[in-house]
Amino acid sequence: MNTRSNMFKVAVVGGEGIGPEVTAQSHRVLNWFVVNRGVPVTLREAQYGIIPYLATGKVLPEDTVEAMEEADAILWGATGGPETKEVPAAARKAGSLLSMRSKYDLYANFRPIVANPALADSAPLKAEVLKGVDFVIIRELTSGIYFGEPRGIETLPDGQRRGFNTEQYTTEQIRRVARSAFELARTRKRKVCSVDKANVLETSVLWREEVVALHAAEFADVELTHMYVDNAAMQIVRDPRQFDVMVTGNIFGDILSDCAAMASGSLGMLPSASLGPVDPYGRRKALYEPVHGSAPDIAGKGIANPLGSILSLAMMLRMTLDRPDDADLLETAVAAALAAGARTADIAEAGAARLSTAQMGDAVLAALEKVAGKQKESA
C-alpha cells in the first residue's frame, strides 16, 4: 500500500463452495458505493482453493498472495467442503484460513448479532426472545487451542491412538483482545461480558485475571461481568438481550457465535470482521467474511443467502474505510429489503417467495437506490 495515497485497496477473494456466489453480490454492492458515493477504493479480484490449485499446485497462488499483501482489507467468501478432497492436506494447510489469520495477526474477530424484526416469523427463537437483540461477540482469533503446540495424533504402546491439542494464552494475547472489547463497549452500552471456563481450565483462570486487571487499570467506566461458557450458550438462546459486548477465547467464540446465529434468524445473516494491530500509519489489516462456511451441498445452485457477505461489507465501510454514514445506509437498505419481503430459502417463511442469490443482491441494490434517494430529498 502506498501510504501517500488516499485510496484504499480491497482484495476480493470468493474462495470455494458458495463463497464466490455470495461475494459476487457484496462486490456488486461495493461497486455501487464506489460509483454513487465516491468511496475511495481500488478493487482486485483473486482466486483461492481448488481452482487455482489445479492450475498452479497452490490453493493460495502468488497472484492472490500479492493481492492480499497489498490490500488494506480483504473481502473473503468461504473455504472448504468435500470438493477439496482433490487438494492434498499439506497444500490445504499451507494456504489455510488459519495460516492467513496468523500471518496477518488478525487477532480480534468481531461478530455482530442483530435480530431483524422482519424475520421474526422464520427465526427459530420466539419473537419475544429476539426483540431488541443487538450485541457483538469478540473472539480471540490467533491463539488458543487452534494454534497451540504440541498437537497431533500418536499411537500409544498398547496400540491405542491418542489425539492431543494444547490450549494456551499469554497476558498480551488476552489483554489486547479484551482491550478491543472494552473500547467497543465505550461506543455502545458500556457493558462487557467476559466468557471463560475458569472453574476448570487454567488458561481461563489466567484469562479472567488478566481481563479483571485490564478493566481495573484502564476501563473502570465500563461494566464488566463474567460467565462460564456453558451458561453463556444457554443465555444466548434464553435471553440474548442481556448482552452488549461479549469477549471470549478462540474455541469458545467459534461455538458461541454459531449458536448466536439463532438470535439473528440464520447463519447466512451473520457478518464478521477480523482485525490486526494498528500499523504506524494508523491502519489495520482486516479480513471481512460471512460467518457461514462453504455449504457445498448448495454450491452452484444460486440459492445461498448473500446478506452475511453484504453486511460484512457494511463492517468494512465502518471499520476500515471510515465511512460510517455509508455503513448505516447499507444496513438500512438491507433492513428495508427484508421488510419488503425479500427472502432467500434459509430465511423464508412457509409459503413465501424465495429469491435466488443474485435476486437478493438486486433487492439490496434497489433498496439502496430508494433509501439514498429519500436521503437526498430530505437533505
CSV table of C-alpha atoms in Angstrom, one decimal:
chain,number,residue,atom,x,y,z
A,1,MET,CA,0.0,0.0,0.0
A,2,ASN,CA,1.3,3.4,-1.0
A,3,THR,CA,0.9,5.3,2.3
A,4,ARG,CA,0.8,8.6,0.4
A,5,SER,CA,-2.4,7.6,-1.4
A,6,ASN,CA,-5.9,8.3,-0.1
A,7,MET,CA,-7.2,5.2,-1.9
A,8,PHE,CA,-7.9,2.0,0.0
A,9,LYS,CA,-7.0,-1.3,-1.7
A,10,VAL,CA,-9.5,-4.1,-1.3
A,11,ALA,CA,-8.8,-7.7,-2.4
A,12,VAL,CA,-12.0,-9.7,-3.3
A,13,VAL,CA,-11.5,-13.4,-2.8
A,14,GLY,CA,-14.6,-15.6,-3.3
A,15,GLY,CA,-12.9,-18.9,-2.4
A,16,GLU,CA,-14.8,-22.1,-2.6
A,17,GLY,CA,-18.3,-23.5,-2.3
A,18,ILE,CA,-20.9,-20.7,-2.1
A,19,GLY,CA,-18.1,-18.2,-1.4
A,20,PRO,CA,-17.9,-16.9,-5.0
A,21,GLU,CA,-21.7,-16.7,-5.3
A,22,VAL,CA,-22.2,-14.6,-2.2
A,23,THR,CA,-19.1,-12.5,-2.6
A,24,ALA,CA,-20.2,-11.6,-6.2
A,25,GLN,CA,-23.2,-9.8,-4.6
A,26,SER,CA,-21.2,-7.9,-2.0
A,27,HIS,CA,-18.8,-7.0,-4.8
A,28,ARG,CA,-21.7,-5.5,-6.8
A,29,VAL,CA,-22.8,-3.5,-3.7
A,30,LEU,CA,-19.3,-2.2,-3.1
A,31,ASN,CA,-19.2,-1.1,-6.8
A,32,TRP,CA,-22.4,0.8,-6.2
A,33,PHE,CA,-20.8,2.7,-3.3
A,34,VAL,CA,-17.7,3.5,-5.5
A,35,VAL,CA,-19.9,4.9,-8.3
A,36,ASN,CA,-22.7,6.5,-6.3
A,37,ARG,CA,-21.0,7.6,-3.1
A,38,GLY,CA,-17.4,8.1,-4.2
A,39,VAL,CA,-15.9,5.5,-1.8
A,40,PRO,CA,-12.2,5.7,-2.5
A,41,VAL,CA,-11.2,2.1,-3.1
A,42,THR,CA,-9.5,0.1,-5.8
A,43,LEU,CA,-10.6,-3.5,-6.2
A,44,ARG,CA,-8.6,-6.5,-7.2
A,45,GLU,CA,-10.2,-9.9,-7.6
A,46,ALA,CA,-8.2,-13.1,-6.8
A,47,GLN,CA,-8.8,-16.8,-6.6
A,48,TYR,CA,-8.4,-19.3,-3.7
A,49,GLY,CA,-9.0,-23.0,-3.4
A,50,ILE,CA,-9.3,-25.9,-5.7
A,51,ILE,CA,-9.5,-24.0,-9.0
A,52,PRO,CA,-6.1,-22.2,-8.6
A,53,TYR,CA,-4.7,-25.5,-7.1
A,54,LEU,CA,-5.4,-27.4,-10.2
A,55,ALA,CA,-3.7,-24.7,-12.3
A,56,THR,CA,-0.8,-23.8,-10.1
A,57,GLY,CA,-0.4,-26.5,-7.4
A,58,LYS,CA,-1.3,-24.0,-4.7
A,59,VAL,CA,-4.6,-23.2,-3.1
A,60,LEU,CA,-3.2,-19.7,-2.4
A,61,PRO,CA,-1.3,-18.8,-5.6
A,62,GLU,CA,1.2,-16.0,-5.8
A,63,ASP,CA,-1.2,-13.6,-7.5
A,64,THR,CA,-3.6,-13.9,-4.6
A,65,VAL,CA,-0.8,-13.6,-2.0
A,66,GLU,CA,0.2,-10.4,-3.7
A,67,ALA,CA,-3.3,-9.0,-3.8
A,68,MET,CA,-3.9,-9.7,-0.1
A,69,GLU,CA,-0.4,-8.4,0.9
A,70,GLU,CA,-1.1,-5.0,-0.7
A,71,ALA,CA,-4.7,-4.8,0.4
A,72,ASP,CA,-6.0,-2.8,3.4
A,73,ALA,CA,-9.0,-5.0,3.5
A,74,ILE,CA,-9.8,-8.5,2.2
A,75,LEU,CA,-13.4,-9.3,1.2
A,76,TRP,CA,-13.5,-13.1,1.7
A,77,GLY,CA,-16.0,-15.7,0.7
A,78,ALA,CA,-15.6,-19.2,2.1
A,79,THR,CA,-13.2,-22.2,2.1
A,80,GLY,CA,-13.6,-26.0,2.5
A,81,GLY,CA,-16.0,-28.7,1.6
A,82,PRO,CA,-16.0,-32.2,0.1
A,83,GLU,CA,-14.8,-31.0,-3.3
A,84,THR,CA,-11.5,-30.1,-1.7
A,85,LYS,CA,-10.5,-33.7,-1.3
A,86,GLU,CA,-8.7,-33.3,-4.6
A,87,VAL,CA,-6.3,-31.0,-2.7
A,88,PRO,CA,-3.6,-32.8,-0.6
A,89,ALA,CA,-3.7,-32.0,3.2
A,90,ALA,CA,-0.3,-30.4,3.1
A,91,ALA,CA,-1.3,-28.0,0.3
A,92,ARG,CA,-4.5,-27.2,2.1
A,93,LYS,CA,-2.7,-26.4,5.4
A,94,ALA,CA,-0.1,-24.2,3.7
A,95,GLY,CA,-2.8,-21.9,2.4
A,96,SER,CA,-5.4,-22.3,5.1
A,97,LEU,CA,-7.6,-19.5,6.6
A,98,LEU,CA,-5.9,-20.2,9.9
A,99,SER,CA,-2.5,-19.6,8.4
A,100,MET,CA,-3.7,-16.3,6.9
A,101,ARG,CA,-5.1,-15.2,10.3
A,102,SER,CA,-1.8,-16.0,11.9
A,103,LYS,CA,0.3,-14.3,9.1
A,104,TYR,CA,-1.6,-11.0,9.3
A,105,ASP,CA,-2.1,-11.3,13.1
A,106,LEU,CA,-5.9,-10.9,12.7
A,107,TYR,CA,-6.4,-11.4,16.4
A,108,ALA,CA,-9.7,-9.7,17.0
A,109,ASN,CA,-12.8,-11.2,15.4
A,110,PHE,CA,-16.0,-9.0,15.6
A,111,ARG,CA,-19.3,-10.8,15.1
A,112,PRO,CA,-22.4,-8.6,15.5
A,113,ILE,CA,-25.7,-10.3,16.4
A,114,VAL,CA,-28.7,-8.3,15.5
A,115,ALA,CA,-32.3,-9.6,15.4
A,116,ASN,CA,-34.2,-8.2,12.5
A,117,PRO,CA,-38.0,-7.8,13.3
A,118,ALA,CA,-38.9,-8.7,9.7
A,119,LEU,CA,-37.5,-12.2,10.3
A,120,ALA,CA,-39.5,-12.9,13.5
A,121,ASP,CA,-41.8,-15.5,11.8
A,122,SER,CA,-39.0,-17.5,10.3
A,123,ALA,CA,-36.5,-17.3,13.2
A,124,PRO,CA,-36.1,-20.5,15.3
A,125,LEU,CA,-36.4,-18.5,18.6
A,126,LYS,CA,-39.6,-16.8,19.8
A,127,ALA,CA,-40.3,-13.3,18.7
A,128,GLU,CA,-40.4,-12.0,22.3
A,129,VAL,CA,-36.9,-13.5,23.0
A,130,LEU,CA,-35.5,-11.8,19.9
A,131,LYS,CA,-37.0,-8.4,20.4
A,132,GLY,CA,-34.3,-5.7,20.7
A,133,VAL,CA,-31.3,-8.2,20.4
A,134,ASP,CA,-28.2,-6.3,19.4
A,135,PHE,CA,-24.8,-7.4,20.7
A,136,VAL,CA,-21.3,-8.2,19.5
A,137,ILE,CA,-19.2,-11.3,20.1
A,138,ILE,CA,-15.4,-10.5,20.0
A,139,ARG,CA,-13.5,-13.7,19.6
A,140,GLU,CA,-9.7,-14.0,20.1
A,141,LEU,CA,-8.6,-15.4,16.7
A,142,THR,CA,-4.9,-16.2,16.5
A,143,SER,CA,-4.2,-18.1,19.8
A,144,GLY,CA,-5.7,-20.7,22.0
A,145,ILE,CA,-6.3,-24.3,21.1
A,146,TYR,CA,-6.4,-23.8,17.4
A,147,PHE,CA,-2.8,-22.7,17.4
A,148,GLY,CA,-1.2,-24.2,20.5
A,149,GLU,CA,1.6,-26.7,20.4
A,150,PRO,CA,2.2,-29.6,20.8
A,151,ARG,CA,-0.6,-31.1,18.8
A,152,GLY,CA,-1.1,-34.2,16.9
A,153,ILE,CA,-2.2,-37.9,16.8
A,154,GLU,CA,0.1,-40.6,18.2
A,155,THR,CA,0.0,-44.4,18.7
A,156,LEU,CA,0.4,-45.5,22.3
A,157,PRO,CA,2.5,-48.6,23.4
A,158,ASP,CA,-0.7,-50.6,23.8
A,159,GLY,CA,-1.8,-49.8,20.2
A,160,GLN,CA,-4.4,-47.3,21.0
A,161,ARG,CA,-4.3,-43.9,19.2
A,162,ARG,CA,-4.4,-40.6,21.0
A,163,GLY,CA,-5.2,-37.2,19.7
A,164,PHE,CA,-4.0,-34.1,21.6
A,165,ASN,CA,-4.1,-30.3,21.4
A,166,THR,CA,-2.7,-27.6,23.6
A,167,GLU,CA,-4.8,-24.7,24.9
A,168,GLN,CA,-2.7,-21.7,25.9
A,169,TYR,CA,-2.8,-18.0,26.3
A,170,THR,CA,-0.3,-15.3,27.3
A,171,THR,CA,-1.0,-12.0,29.1
A,172,GLU,CA,-0.6,-9.9,25.9
A,173,GLN,CA,-2.8,-12.2,23.8
A,174,ILE,CA,-5.6,-11.9,26.4
A,175,ARG,CA,-5.3,-8.2,27.1
A,176,ARG,CA,-5.2,-6.9,23.5
A,177,VAL,CA,-8.5,-8.7,22.6
A,178,ALA,CA,-10.1,-7.6,25.9
A,179,ARG,CA,-9.0,-4.1,25.1
A,180,SER,CA,-10.8,-4.3,21.8
A,181,ALA,CA,-14.0,-5.3,23.7
A,182,PHE,CA,-13.7,-2.5,26.2
A,183,GLU,CA,-13.1,0.1,23.6
A,184,LEU,CA,-16.1,-1.1,21.5
A,185,ALA,CA,-18.3,-1.1,24.6
A,186,ARG,CA,-17.5,2.5,25.2
A,187,THR,CA,-19.2,3.3,21.9
A,188,ARG,CA,-22.3,1.2,22.9
A,189,LYS,CA,-23.9,0.4,26.3
A,190,ARG,CA,-20.6,0.2,28.2
A,191,LYS,CA,-21.2,-3.4,29.2
A,192,VAL,CA,-18.7,-6.3,28.6
A,193,CYS,CA,-19.3,-9.9,29.5
A,194,SER,CA,-16.1,-12.0,29.5
A,195,VAL,CA,-16.7,-15.7,28.8
A,196,ASP,CA,-14.4,-18.4,30.1
A,197,LYS,CA,-14.3,-21.8,31.9
A,198,ALA,CA,-12.3,-20.6,34.9
A,199,ASN,CA,-13.8,-23.3,37.2
A,200,VAL,CA,-12.0,-26.0,35.2
A,201,LEU,CA,-9.2,-24.6,32.9
A,202,GLU,CA,-6.0,-22.8,34.0
A,203,THR,CA,-6.0,-20.8,30.8
A,204,SER,CA,-9.4,-19.5,31.7
A,205,VAL,CA,-8.2,-18.6,35.2
A,206,LEU,CA,-5.4,-16.5,33.6
A,207,TRP,CA,-7.9,-15.1,31.1
A,208,ARG,CA,-10.2,-13.9,33.9
A,209,GLU,CA,-7.4,-12.5,36.0
A,210,GLU,CA,-6.0,-10.5,33.1
A,211,VAL,CA,-9.3,-9.2,32.0
A,212,VAL,CA,-10.0,-8.1,35.5
A,213,ALA,CA,-6.6,-6.4,35.8
A,214,LEU,CA,-7.0,-4.5,32.5
A,215,HIS,CA,-10.5,-3.4,33.5
A,216,ALA,CA,-9.3,-2.0,36.8
A,217,ALA,CA,-6.3,-0.2,35.2
A,218,GLU,CA,-7.9,1.3,32.1
A,219,PHE,CA,-11.7,0.7,31.8
A,220,ALA,CA,-13.3,1.2,35.2
A,221,ASP,CA,-16.1,3.2,33.4
A,222,VAL,CA,-17.3,0.0,31.6
A,223,GLU,CA,-19.4,-2.6,33.5
A,224,LEU,CA,-17.6,-6.0,33.5
A,225,THR,CA,-19.3,-9.3,34.2
A,226,HIS,CA,-18.1,-12.9,33.8
A,227,MET,CA,-19.9,-16.0,32.6
A,228,TYR,CA,-18.9,-19.6,32.2
A,229,VAL,CA,-19.1,-20.7,28.5
A,230,ASP,CA,-21.8,-23.4,29.1
A,231,ASN,CA,-24.0,-20.9,30.8
A,232,ALA,CA,-23.3,-18.3,28.1
A,233,ALA,CA,-24.6,-20.7,25.4
A,234,MET,CA,-27.8,-21.2,27.4
A,235,GLN,CA,-28.2,-17.4,28.0
A,236,ILE,CA,-27.7,-16.6,24.3
A,237,VAL,CA,-30.9,-18.6,23.4
A,238,ARG,CA,-32.8,-17.8,26.7
A,239,ASP,CA,-32.2,-14.0,27.0
A,240,PRO,CA,-29.8,-12.6,24.4
A,241,ARG,CA,-31.0,-9.1,25.1
A,242,GLN,CA,-28.9,-9.0,28.2
A,243,PHE,CA,-25.6,-8.8,26.2
A,244,ASP,CA,-23.9,-5.8,24.8
A,245,VAL,CA,-20.3,-6.9,24.1
A,246,MET,CA,-19.1,-10.4,24.8
A,247,VAL,CA,-15.4,-11.3,24.7
A,248,THR,CA,-14.0,-14.8,24.7
A,249,GLY,CA,-11.3,-17.1,23.5
A,250,ASN,CA,-10.9,-18.8,20.2
A,251,ILE,CA,-12.7,-22.1,20.5
A,252,PHE,CA,-15.5,-20.7,22.8
A,253,GLY,CA,-16.0,-17.8,20.4
A,254,ASP,CA,-16.2,-20.1,17.4
A,255,ILE,CA,-19.0,-22.2,19.1
A,256,LEU,CA,-20.9,-19.3,20.7
A,257,SER,CA,-21.1,-17.2,17.6
A,258,ASP,CA,-22.7,-20.0,15.6
A,259,CYS,CA,-25.1,-20.6,18.5
A,260,ALA,CA,-25.9,-16.8,18.4
A,261,ALA,CA,-27.0,-17.2,14.7
A,262,MET,CA,-30.3,-18.4,16.2
A,263,ALA,CA,-30.7,-14.9,17.6
A,264,SER,CA,-30.4,-13.4,14.1
A,265,GLY,CA,-32.6,-15.7,12.1
A,266,SER,CA,-30.0,-17.7,10.1
A,267,LEU,CA,-26.3,-18.4,10.0
A,268,GLY,CA,-26.4,-16.9,6.5
A,269,MET,CA,-27.2,-13.5,8.0
A,270,LEU,CA,-24.1,-13.2,10.1
A,271,PRO,CA,-21.2,-10.9,9.1
A,272,SER,CA,-17.8,-10.7,10.7
A,273,ALA,CA,-14.6,-8.6,10.7
A,274,SER,CA,-11.1,-9.9,11.7
A,275,LEU,CA,-8.7,-7.1,12.6
A,276,GLY,CA,-5.0,-7.0,13.2
A,277,PRO,CA,-2.9,-4.5,15.1
A,278,VAL,CA,-2.7,-0.8,14.1
A,279,ASP,CA,0.3,0.0,12.0
A,280,PRO,CA,2.5,3.1,12.2
A,281,TYR,CA,0.2,4.8,9.7
A,282,GLY,CA,-2.9,4.2,11.8
A,283,ARG,CA,-4.3,1.4,9.6
A,284,ARG,CA,-5.2,-2.1,10.5
A,285,LYS,CA,-5.1,-5.2,8.2
A,286,ALA,CA,-8.6,-6.6,8.1
A,287,LEU,CA,-10.5,-9.5,6.6
A,288,TYR,CA,-14.3,-9.4,6.2
A,289,GLU,CA,-16.3,-12.5,5.7
A,290,PRO,CA,-19.7,-14.1,6.3
A,291,VAL,CA,-19.7,-16.5,9.3
A,292,HIS,CA,-21.2,-19.3,7.3
A,293,GLY,CA,-19.0,-21.9,5.6
A,294,SER,CA,-18.7,-23.1,2.1
A,295,ALA,CA,-22.0,-25.0,2.2
A,296,PRO,CA,-21.0,-27.4,-0.6
A,297,ASP,CA,-24.5,-29.0,-0.6
A,298,ILE,CA,-26.0,-25.9,-2.2
A,299,ALA,CA,-22.9,-24.5,-4.0
A,300,GLY,CA,-23.6,-23.7,-7.6
A,301,LYS,CA,-27.4,-23.7,-7.2
A,302,GLY,CA,-27.7,-19.9,-6.8
A,303,ILE,CA,-29.8,-20.1,-3.7
A,304,ALA,CA,-27.3,-19.1,-0.9
A,305,ASN,CA,-28.1,-16.1,1.2
A,306,PRO,CA,-25.6,-13.2,0.4
A,307,LEU,CA,-26.6,-11.0,3.3
A,308,GLY,CA,-23.8,-12.2,5.6
A,309,SER,CA,-21.3,-11.1,2.9
A,310,ILE,CA,-23.1,-7.9,2.2
A,311,LEU,CA,-23.3,-7.0,5.9
A,312,SER,CA,-19.6,-7.8,6.2
A,313,LEU,CA,-19.1,-5.1,3.6
A,314,ALA,CA,-21.0,-2.7,5.9
A,315,MET,CA,-18.5,-3.6,8.6
A,316,MET,CA,-15.7,-2.8,6.1
A,317,LEU,CA,-17.3,0.6,5.3
A,318,ARG,CA,-17.4,1.4,9.0
A,319,MET,CA,-14.2,-0.1,10.4
A,320,THR,CA,-11.6,0.1,7.5
A,321,LEU,CA,-12.9,2.7,5.1
A,322,ASP,CA,-14.1,5.1,7.8
A,323,ARG,CA,-17.4,5.6,6.1
A,324,PRO,CA,-19.9,5.2,9.0
A,325,ASP,CA,-22.7,7.0,7.1
A,326,ASP,CA,-22.3,4.6,4.2
A,327,ALA,CA,-22.3,1.7,6.6
A,328,ASP,CA,-25.5,2.9,8.1
A,329,LEU,CA,-27.0,3.4,4.6
A,330,LEU,CA,-26.2,-0.2,3.6
A,331,GLU,CA,-27.6,-1.7,6.9
A,332,THR,CA,-30.7,0.4,6.4
A,333,ALA,CA,-31.1,-0.8,2.8
A,334,VAL,CA,-30.7,-4.5,3.9
A,335,ALA,CA,-33.4,-3.9,6.6
A,336,ALA,CA,-35.6,-2.3,4.0
A,337,ALA,CA,-35.2,-5.2,1.6
A,338,LEU,CA,-36.1,-7.6,4.3
A,339,ALA,CA,-39.1,-5.5,5.5
A,340,ALA,CA,-40.3,-5.6,1.9
A,341,GLY,CA,-40.3,-9.3,1.9
A,342,ALA,CA,-37.0,-10.2,0.2
A,343,ARG,CA,-36.1,-13.8,1.3
A,344,THR,CA,-33.7,-16.4,0.3
A,345,ALA,CA,-34.6,-20.0,1.2
A,346,ASP,CA,-32.9,-20.1,4.6
A,347,ILE,CA,-34.9,-17.2,5.9
A,348,ALA,CA,-38.2,-17.7,4.1
A,349,GLU,CA,-41.5,-18.2,6.0
A,350,ALA,CA,-43.7,-21.0,4.9
A,351,GLY,CA,-45.3,-20.2,1.6
A,352,ALA,CA,-43.1,-17.1,1.0
A,353,ALA,CA,-41.4,-16.5,-2.4
A,354,ARG,CA,-37.8,-17.4,-2.4
A,355,LEU,CA,-35.2,-15.3,-4.1
A,356,SER,CA,-32.0,-16.5,-5.7
A,357,THR,CA,-28.6,-15.2,-4.5
A,358,ALA,CA,-28.5,-12.7,-7.4
A,359,GLN,CA,-32.1,-11.6,-6.8
A,360,MET,CA,-31.3,-10.8,-3.2
A,361,GLY,CA,-28.4,-8.8,-4.4
A,362,ASP,CA,-30.8,-7.0,-6.7
A,363,ALA,CA,-33.2,-6.3,-3.8
A,364,VAL,CA,-30.5,-4.7,-1.7
A,365,LEU,CA,-29.3,-2.6,-4.6
A,366,ALA,CA,-32.9,-1.4,-5.3
A,367,ALA,CA,-33.3,-0.6,-1.6
A,368,LEU,CA,-30.0,1.3,-1.7
A,369,GLU,CA,-31.3,3.5,-4.5
A,370,LYS,CA,-34.6,4.1,-2.7
A,371,VAL,CA,-33.1,4.9,0.7
A,372,ALA,CA,-30.3,7.1,-0.8
A,373,GLY,CA,-32.9,8.9,-2.9
A,374,LYS,CA,-35.0,9.7,0.2
A,375,GLN,CA,-31.9,11.0,2.0
A,376,LYS,CA,-31.3,13.4,-0.9
A,377,GLU,CA,-34.9,14.6,-0.9
A,378,SER,CA,-34.7,15.4,2.9
A,379,ALA,CA,-31.3,17.0,2.8
